[in-house]
Coordinates of C-alpha atoms and ligand atoms in Angstrom, one line a residue:
X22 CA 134.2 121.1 99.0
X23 CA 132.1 119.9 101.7
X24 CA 129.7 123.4 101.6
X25 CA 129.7 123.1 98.0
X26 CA 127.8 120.1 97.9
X27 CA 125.8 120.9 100.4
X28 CA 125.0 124.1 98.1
X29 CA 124.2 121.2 95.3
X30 CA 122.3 119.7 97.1
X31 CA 120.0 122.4 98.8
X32 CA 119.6 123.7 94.9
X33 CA 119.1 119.9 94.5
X34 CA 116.2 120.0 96.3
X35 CA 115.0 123.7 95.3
X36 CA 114.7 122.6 91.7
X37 CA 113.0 119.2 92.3
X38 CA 110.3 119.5 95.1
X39 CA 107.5 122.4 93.2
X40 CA 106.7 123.0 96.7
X41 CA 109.9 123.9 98.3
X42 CA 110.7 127.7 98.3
X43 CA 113.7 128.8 99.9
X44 CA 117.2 127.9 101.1
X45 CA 116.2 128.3 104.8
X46 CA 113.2 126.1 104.4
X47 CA 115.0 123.0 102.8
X48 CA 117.9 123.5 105.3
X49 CA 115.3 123.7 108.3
X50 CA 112.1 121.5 107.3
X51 CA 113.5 119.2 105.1
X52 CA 114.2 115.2 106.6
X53 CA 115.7 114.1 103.1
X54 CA 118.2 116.7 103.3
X55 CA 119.0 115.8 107.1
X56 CA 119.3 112.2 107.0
X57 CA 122.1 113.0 103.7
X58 CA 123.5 115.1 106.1
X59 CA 123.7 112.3 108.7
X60 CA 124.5 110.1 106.4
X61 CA 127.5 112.0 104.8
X62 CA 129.0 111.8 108.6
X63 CA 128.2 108.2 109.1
X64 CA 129.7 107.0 105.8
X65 CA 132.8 109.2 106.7
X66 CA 133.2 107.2 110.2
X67 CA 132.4 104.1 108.5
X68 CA 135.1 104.2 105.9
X69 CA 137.7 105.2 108.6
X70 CA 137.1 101.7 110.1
X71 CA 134.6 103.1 113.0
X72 CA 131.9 100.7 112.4
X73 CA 130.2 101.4 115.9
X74 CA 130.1 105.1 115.5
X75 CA 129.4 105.1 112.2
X76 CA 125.9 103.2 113.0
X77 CA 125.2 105.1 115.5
X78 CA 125.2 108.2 114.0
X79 CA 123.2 106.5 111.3
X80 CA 120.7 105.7 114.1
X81 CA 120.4 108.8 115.4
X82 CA 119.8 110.3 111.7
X83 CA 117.4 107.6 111.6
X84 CA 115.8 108.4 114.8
X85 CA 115.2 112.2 113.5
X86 CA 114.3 111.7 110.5
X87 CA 112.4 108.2 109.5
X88 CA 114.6 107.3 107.1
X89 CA 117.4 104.4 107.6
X90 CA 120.5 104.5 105.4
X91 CA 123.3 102.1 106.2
X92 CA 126.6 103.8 106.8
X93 CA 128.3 101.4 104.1
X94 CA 126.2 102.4 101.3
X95 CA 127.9 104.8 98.7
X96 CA 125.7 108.1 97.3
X97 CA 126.6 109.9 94.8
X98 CA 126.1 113.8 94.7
X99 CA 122.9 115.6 94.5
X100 CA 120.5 113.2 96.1
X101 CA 117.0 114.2 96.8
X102 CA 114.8 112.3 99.0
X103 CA 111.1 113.6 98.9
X104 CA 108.6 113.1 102.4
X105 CA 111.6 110.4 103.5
X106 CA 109.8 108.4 105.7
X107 CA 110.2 104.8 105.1
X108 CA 113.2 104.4 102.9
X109 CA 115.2 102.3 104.0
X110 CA 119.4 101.7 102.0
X111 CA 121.0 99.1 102.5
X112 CA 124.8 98.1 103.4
X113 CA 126.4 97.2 99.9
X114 CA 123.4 100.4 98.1
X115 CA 125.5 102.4 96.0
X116 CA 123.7 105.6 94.5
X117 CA 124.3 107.5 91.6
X118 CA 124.5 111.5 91.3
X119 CA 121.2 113.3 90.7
X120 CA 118.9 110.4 91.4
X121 CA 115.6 111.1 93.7
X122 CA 113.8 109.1 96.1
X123 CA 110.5 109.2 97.4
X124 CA 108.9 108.0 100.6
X125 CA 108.7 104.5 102.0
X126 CA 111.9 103.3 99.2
X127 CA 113.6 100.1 99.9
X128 CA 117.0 99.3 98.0
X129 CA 116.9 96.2 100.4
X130 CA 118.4 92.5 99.9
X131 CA 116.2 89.8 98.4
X132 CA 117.2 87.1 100.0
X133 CA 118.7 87.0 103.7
X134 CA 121.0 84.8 104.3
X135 CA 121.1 82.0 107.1
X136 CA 124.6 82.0 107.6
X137 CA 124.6 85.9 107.7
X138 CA 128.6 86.0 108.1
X139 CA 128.6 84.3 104.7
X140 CA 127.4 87.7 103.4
X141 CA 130.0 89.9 104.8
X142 CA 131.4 92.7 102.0
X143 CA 128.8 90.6 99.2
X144 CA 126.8 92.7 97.1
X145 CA 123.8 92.4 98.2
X146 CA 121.6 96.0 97.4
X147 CA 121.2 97.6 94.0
X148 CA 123.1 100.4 92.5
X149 CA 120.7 102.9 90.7
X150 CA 122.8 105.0 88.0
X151 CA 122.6 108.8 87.7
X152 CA 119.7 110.5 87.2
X153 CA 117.1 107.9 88.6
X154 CA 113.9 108.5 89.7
X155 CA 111.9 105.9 92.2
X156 CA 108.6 106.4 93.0
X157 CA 106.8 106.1 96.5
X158 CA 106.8 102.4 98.2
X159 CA 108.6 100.7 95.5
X160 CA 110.8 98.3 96.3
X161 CA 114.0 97.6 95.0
X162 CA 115.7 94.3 95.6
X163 CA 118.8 92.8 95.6
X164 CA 122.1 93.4 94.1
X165 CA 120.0 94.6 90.6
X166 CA 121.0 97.9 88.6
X167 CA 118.9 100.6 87.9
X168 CA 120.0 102.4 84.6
X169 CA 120.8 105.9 84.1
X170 CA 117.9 108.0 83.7
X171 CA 115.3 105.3 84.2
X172 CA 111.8 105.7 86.7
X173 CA 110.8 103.2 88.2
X174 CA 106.9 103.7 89.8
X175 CA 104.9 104.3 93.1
X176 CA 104.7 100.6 94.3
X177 CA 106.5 98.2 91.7
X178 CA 108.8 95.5 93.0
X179 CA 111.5 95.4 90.8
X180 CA 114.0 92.5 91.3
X181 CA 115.8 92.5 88.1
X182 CA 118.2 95.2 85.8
X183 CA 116.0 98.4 84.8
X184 CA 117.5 99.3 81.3
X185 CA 118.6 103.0 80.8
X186 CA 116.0 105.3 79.9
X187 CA 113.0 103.5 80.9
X188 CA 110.0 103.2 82.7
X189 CA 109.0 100.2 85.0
X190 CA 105.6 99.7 87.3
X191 CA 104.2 96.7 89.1
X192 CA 104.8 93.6 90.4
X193 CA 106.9 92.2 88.9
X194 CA 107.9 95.3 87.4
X195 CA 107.4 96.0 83.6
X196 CA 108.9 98.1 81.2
X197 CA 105.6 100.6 80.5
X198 CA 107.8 102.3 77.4
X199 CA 111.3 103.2 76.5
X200 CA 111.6 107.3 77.2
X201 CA 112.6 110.3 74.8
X202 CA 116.4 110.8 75.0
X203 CA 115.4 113.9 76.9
X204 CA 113.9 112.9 79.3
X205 CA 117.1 111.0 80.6
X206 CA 118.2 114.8 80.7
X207 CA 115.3 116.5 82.5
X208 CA 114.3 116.1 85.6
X209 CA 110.3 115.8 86.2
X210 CA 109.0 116.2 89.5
X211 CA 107.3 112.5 90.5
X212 CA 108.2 111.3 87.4
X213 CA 105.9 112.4 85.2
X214 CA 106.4 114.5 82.0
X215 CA 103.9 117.0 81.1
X216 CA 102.9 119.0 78.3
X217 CA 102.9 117.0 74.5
X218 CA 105.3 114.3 75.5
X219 CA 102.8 113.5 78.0
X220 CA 101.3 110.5 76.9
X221 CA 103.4 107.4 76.1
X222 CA 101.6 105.2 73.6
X223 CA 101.2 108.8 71.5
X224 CA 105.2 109.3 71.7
X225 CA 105.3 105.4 70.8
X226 CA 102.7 105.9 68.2
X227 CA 104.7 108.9 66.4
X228 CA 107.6 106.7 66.5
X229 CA 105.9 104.2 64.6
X230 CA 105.0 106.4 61.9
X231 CA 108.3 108.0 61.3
X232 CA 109.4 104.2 61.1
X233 CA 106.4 103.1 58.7
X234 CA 107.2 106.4 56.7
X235 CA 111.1 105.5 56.3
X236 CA 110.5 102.1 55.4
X237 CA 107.5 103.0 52.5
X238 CA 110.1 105.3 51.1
X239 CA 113.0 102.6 51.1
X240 CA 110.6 100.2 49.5
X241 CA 109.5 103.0 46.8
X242 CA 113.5 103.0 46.0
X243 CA 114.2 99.7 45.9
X244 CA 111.1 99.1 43.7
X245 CA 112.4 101.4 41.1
X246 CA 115.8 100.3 40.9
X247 CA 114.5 96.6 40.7
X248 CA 112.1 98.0 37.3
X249 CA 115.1 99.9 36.2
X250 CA 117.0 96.4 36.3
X251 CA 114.8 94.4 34.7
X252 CA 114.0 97.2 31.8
X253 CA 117.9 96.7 31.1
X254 CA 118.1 93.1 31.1
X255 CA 115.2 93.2 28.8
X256 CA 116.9 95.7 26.8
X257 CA 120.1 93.7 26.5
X258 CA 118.5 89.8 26.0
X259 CA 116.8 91.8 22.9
X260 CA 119.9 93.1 21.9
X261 CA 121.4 89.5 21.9
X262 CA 118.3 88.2 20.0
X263 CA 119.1 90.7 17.0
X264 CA 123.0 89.8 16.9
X265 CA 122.0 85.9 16.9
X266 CA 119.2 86.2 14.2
X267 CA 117.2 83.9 16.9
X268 CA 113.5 85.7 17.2
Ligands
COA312 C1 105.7 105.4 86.8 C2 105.4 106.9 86.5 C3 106.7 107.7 86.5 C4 104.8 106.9 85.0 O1 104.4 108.2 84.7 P1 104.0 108.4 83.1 O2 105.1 108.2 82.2 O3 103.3 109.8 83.1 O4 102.9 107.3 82.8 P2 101.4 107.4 82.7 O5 100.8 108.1 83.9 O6 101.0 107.9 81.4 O7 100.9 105.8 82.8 C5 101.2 104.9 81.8 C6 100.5 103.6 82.2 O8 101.2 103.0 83.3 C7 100.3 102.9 84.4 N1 101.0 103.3 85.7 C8 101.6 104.5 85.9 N2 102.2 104.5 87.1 C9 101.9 103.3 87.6 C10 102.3 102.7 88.8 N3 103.0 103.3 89.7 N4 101.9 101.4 89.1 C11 101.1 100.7 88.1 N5 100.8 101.3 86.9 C12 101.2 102.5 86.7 C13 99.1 103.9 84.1 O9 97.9 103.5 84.8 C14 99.0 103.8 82.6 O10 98.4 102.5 82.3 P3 97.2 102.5 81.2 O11 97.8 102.9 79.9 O12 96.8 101.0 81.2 O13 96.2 103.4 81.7 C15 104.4 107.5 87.5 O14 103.1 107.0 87.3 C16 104.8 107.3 88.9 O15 104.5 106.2 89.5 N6 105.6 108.2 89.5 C17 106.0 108.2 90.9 C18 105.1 109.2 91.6 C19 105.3 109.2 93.1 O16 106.0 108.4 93.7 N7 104.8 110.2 93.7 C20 105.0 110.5 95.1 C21 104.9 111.9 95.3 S1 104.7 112.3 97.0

């Protein structure tokens, strides 16, 4: 079990980093892959109760490769973590399967506490769903949740829920445009798609017509069952004229 998500997660990487381009080169030169490795142990030790080693080996993962995860935070299968350096996870983070990170990533808290004993075991990091992708140096903060499939940008702050499915950049974060279906499916390296989906407002802009085009030919329908009414009431009030003798 444990080598075959390792395997997943060596093909993980393979099919999400365009420059990666063998087994042996993610399992020797790549820090993402490390630190899950590290982590993997120092979640295990955590869990057990072993608080002291499970941060330490955290540290030492940390040490080697740049990249802090808390042994408390929960990840899912099939993490990729591009570059690395930076990220920091936090305690109460949980991560979803097939979501990637890239460098300098927090999933931090948002506001410390004084009374920091108060916060024991409280939610305090976001959960990103599967499939997620977070850009370089964005920030993520408190307990928020990222939805399935959604990107969120190089460099936006985002401190409230990211729906499913869409895009968010800035600070404060914005929604940039809801995503085709299939891209919730597909992974694209940094986030980007390419080819004819590549442009947002022309995917929002054919969306539009279809709607425009749907709604012309519900109002051509409605139009002619409205004339066809009204030729029958006409029909029948001169049908009651005749019977009454009234012109
Ligand atoms: C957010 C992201 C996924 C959007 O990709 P996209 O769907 O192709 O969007 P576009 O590039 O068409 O941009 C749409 C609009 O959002 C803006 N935008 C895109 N990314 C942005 C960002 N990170 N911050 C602010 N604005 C951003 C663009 O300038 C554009 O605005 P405009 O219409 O006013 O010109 C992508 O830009 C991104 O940030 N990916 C992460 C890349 C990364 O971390 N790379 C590190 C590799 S080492």
């Amino acid at each position: 079990m444990f080598l075959e998500n390792l395997r997943d997660e060596i093909d993980a990487t393979l099919a999400r980093d365009p420059a990666a381009r063998s087994r042996l080169e993610v399992v020797l030169a790549y820090p993402g892959f490390h630190a899950v490795l590290w982590h993997r142990m120092a979640h295990g030790a955590w869990a057990r109760g072993w608080h002291l080693a499970g941060r330490l080996l955290s540290n030492i993962g940390r040490f080697l490769t740049g990249i802090e995860i808390h042994p408390g935070a929960k990840i899912g299968r099939r993490l990729f973590i591009d570059h690395g350096l930076g990220i920091v996870i936090g305690e109460t983070a949980e991560i979803g399967d097939d979501v990637t990170l890239y460098h300098d990533v927090t999933l931090g808290g948002v506001a410390p506490s004084v009374d920091s004993a108060a916060q024991v075991g409280v939610k305090r990091h976001p959960t990103l769903e599967n499939g997620v992708i977070i850009g370089s140096g964005a920030q993520i903060l408190g307990p928020v949740t990222v939805g399935e499939g959604a990107r969120v940008g190089a460099n936006a702050v985002v401190t409230k829920d990211v729906p499913a499915g869409v895009t968010v950049v800035g600070n404060p974060a914005r929604m940039i445009m809801p995503r085709d279906k299939r891209a919730t499916r597909e992974f694209m390296a940094y986030g980007t798609p390419t080819g004819e989906l590549a442009d947002p407002f022309q995917r929002a802009i054919e969306d539009l017509r279809g709607h425009v085009a749907a709604l012309n030919a519900r109002v051509a329908e409605l139009e002619a069952e409205l004339a066809a009414r009204r030729r029958a009431e006409e029909t029948e009030d001169q049908g009651s004229a005749v019977s009454t003798g009234n012109p």
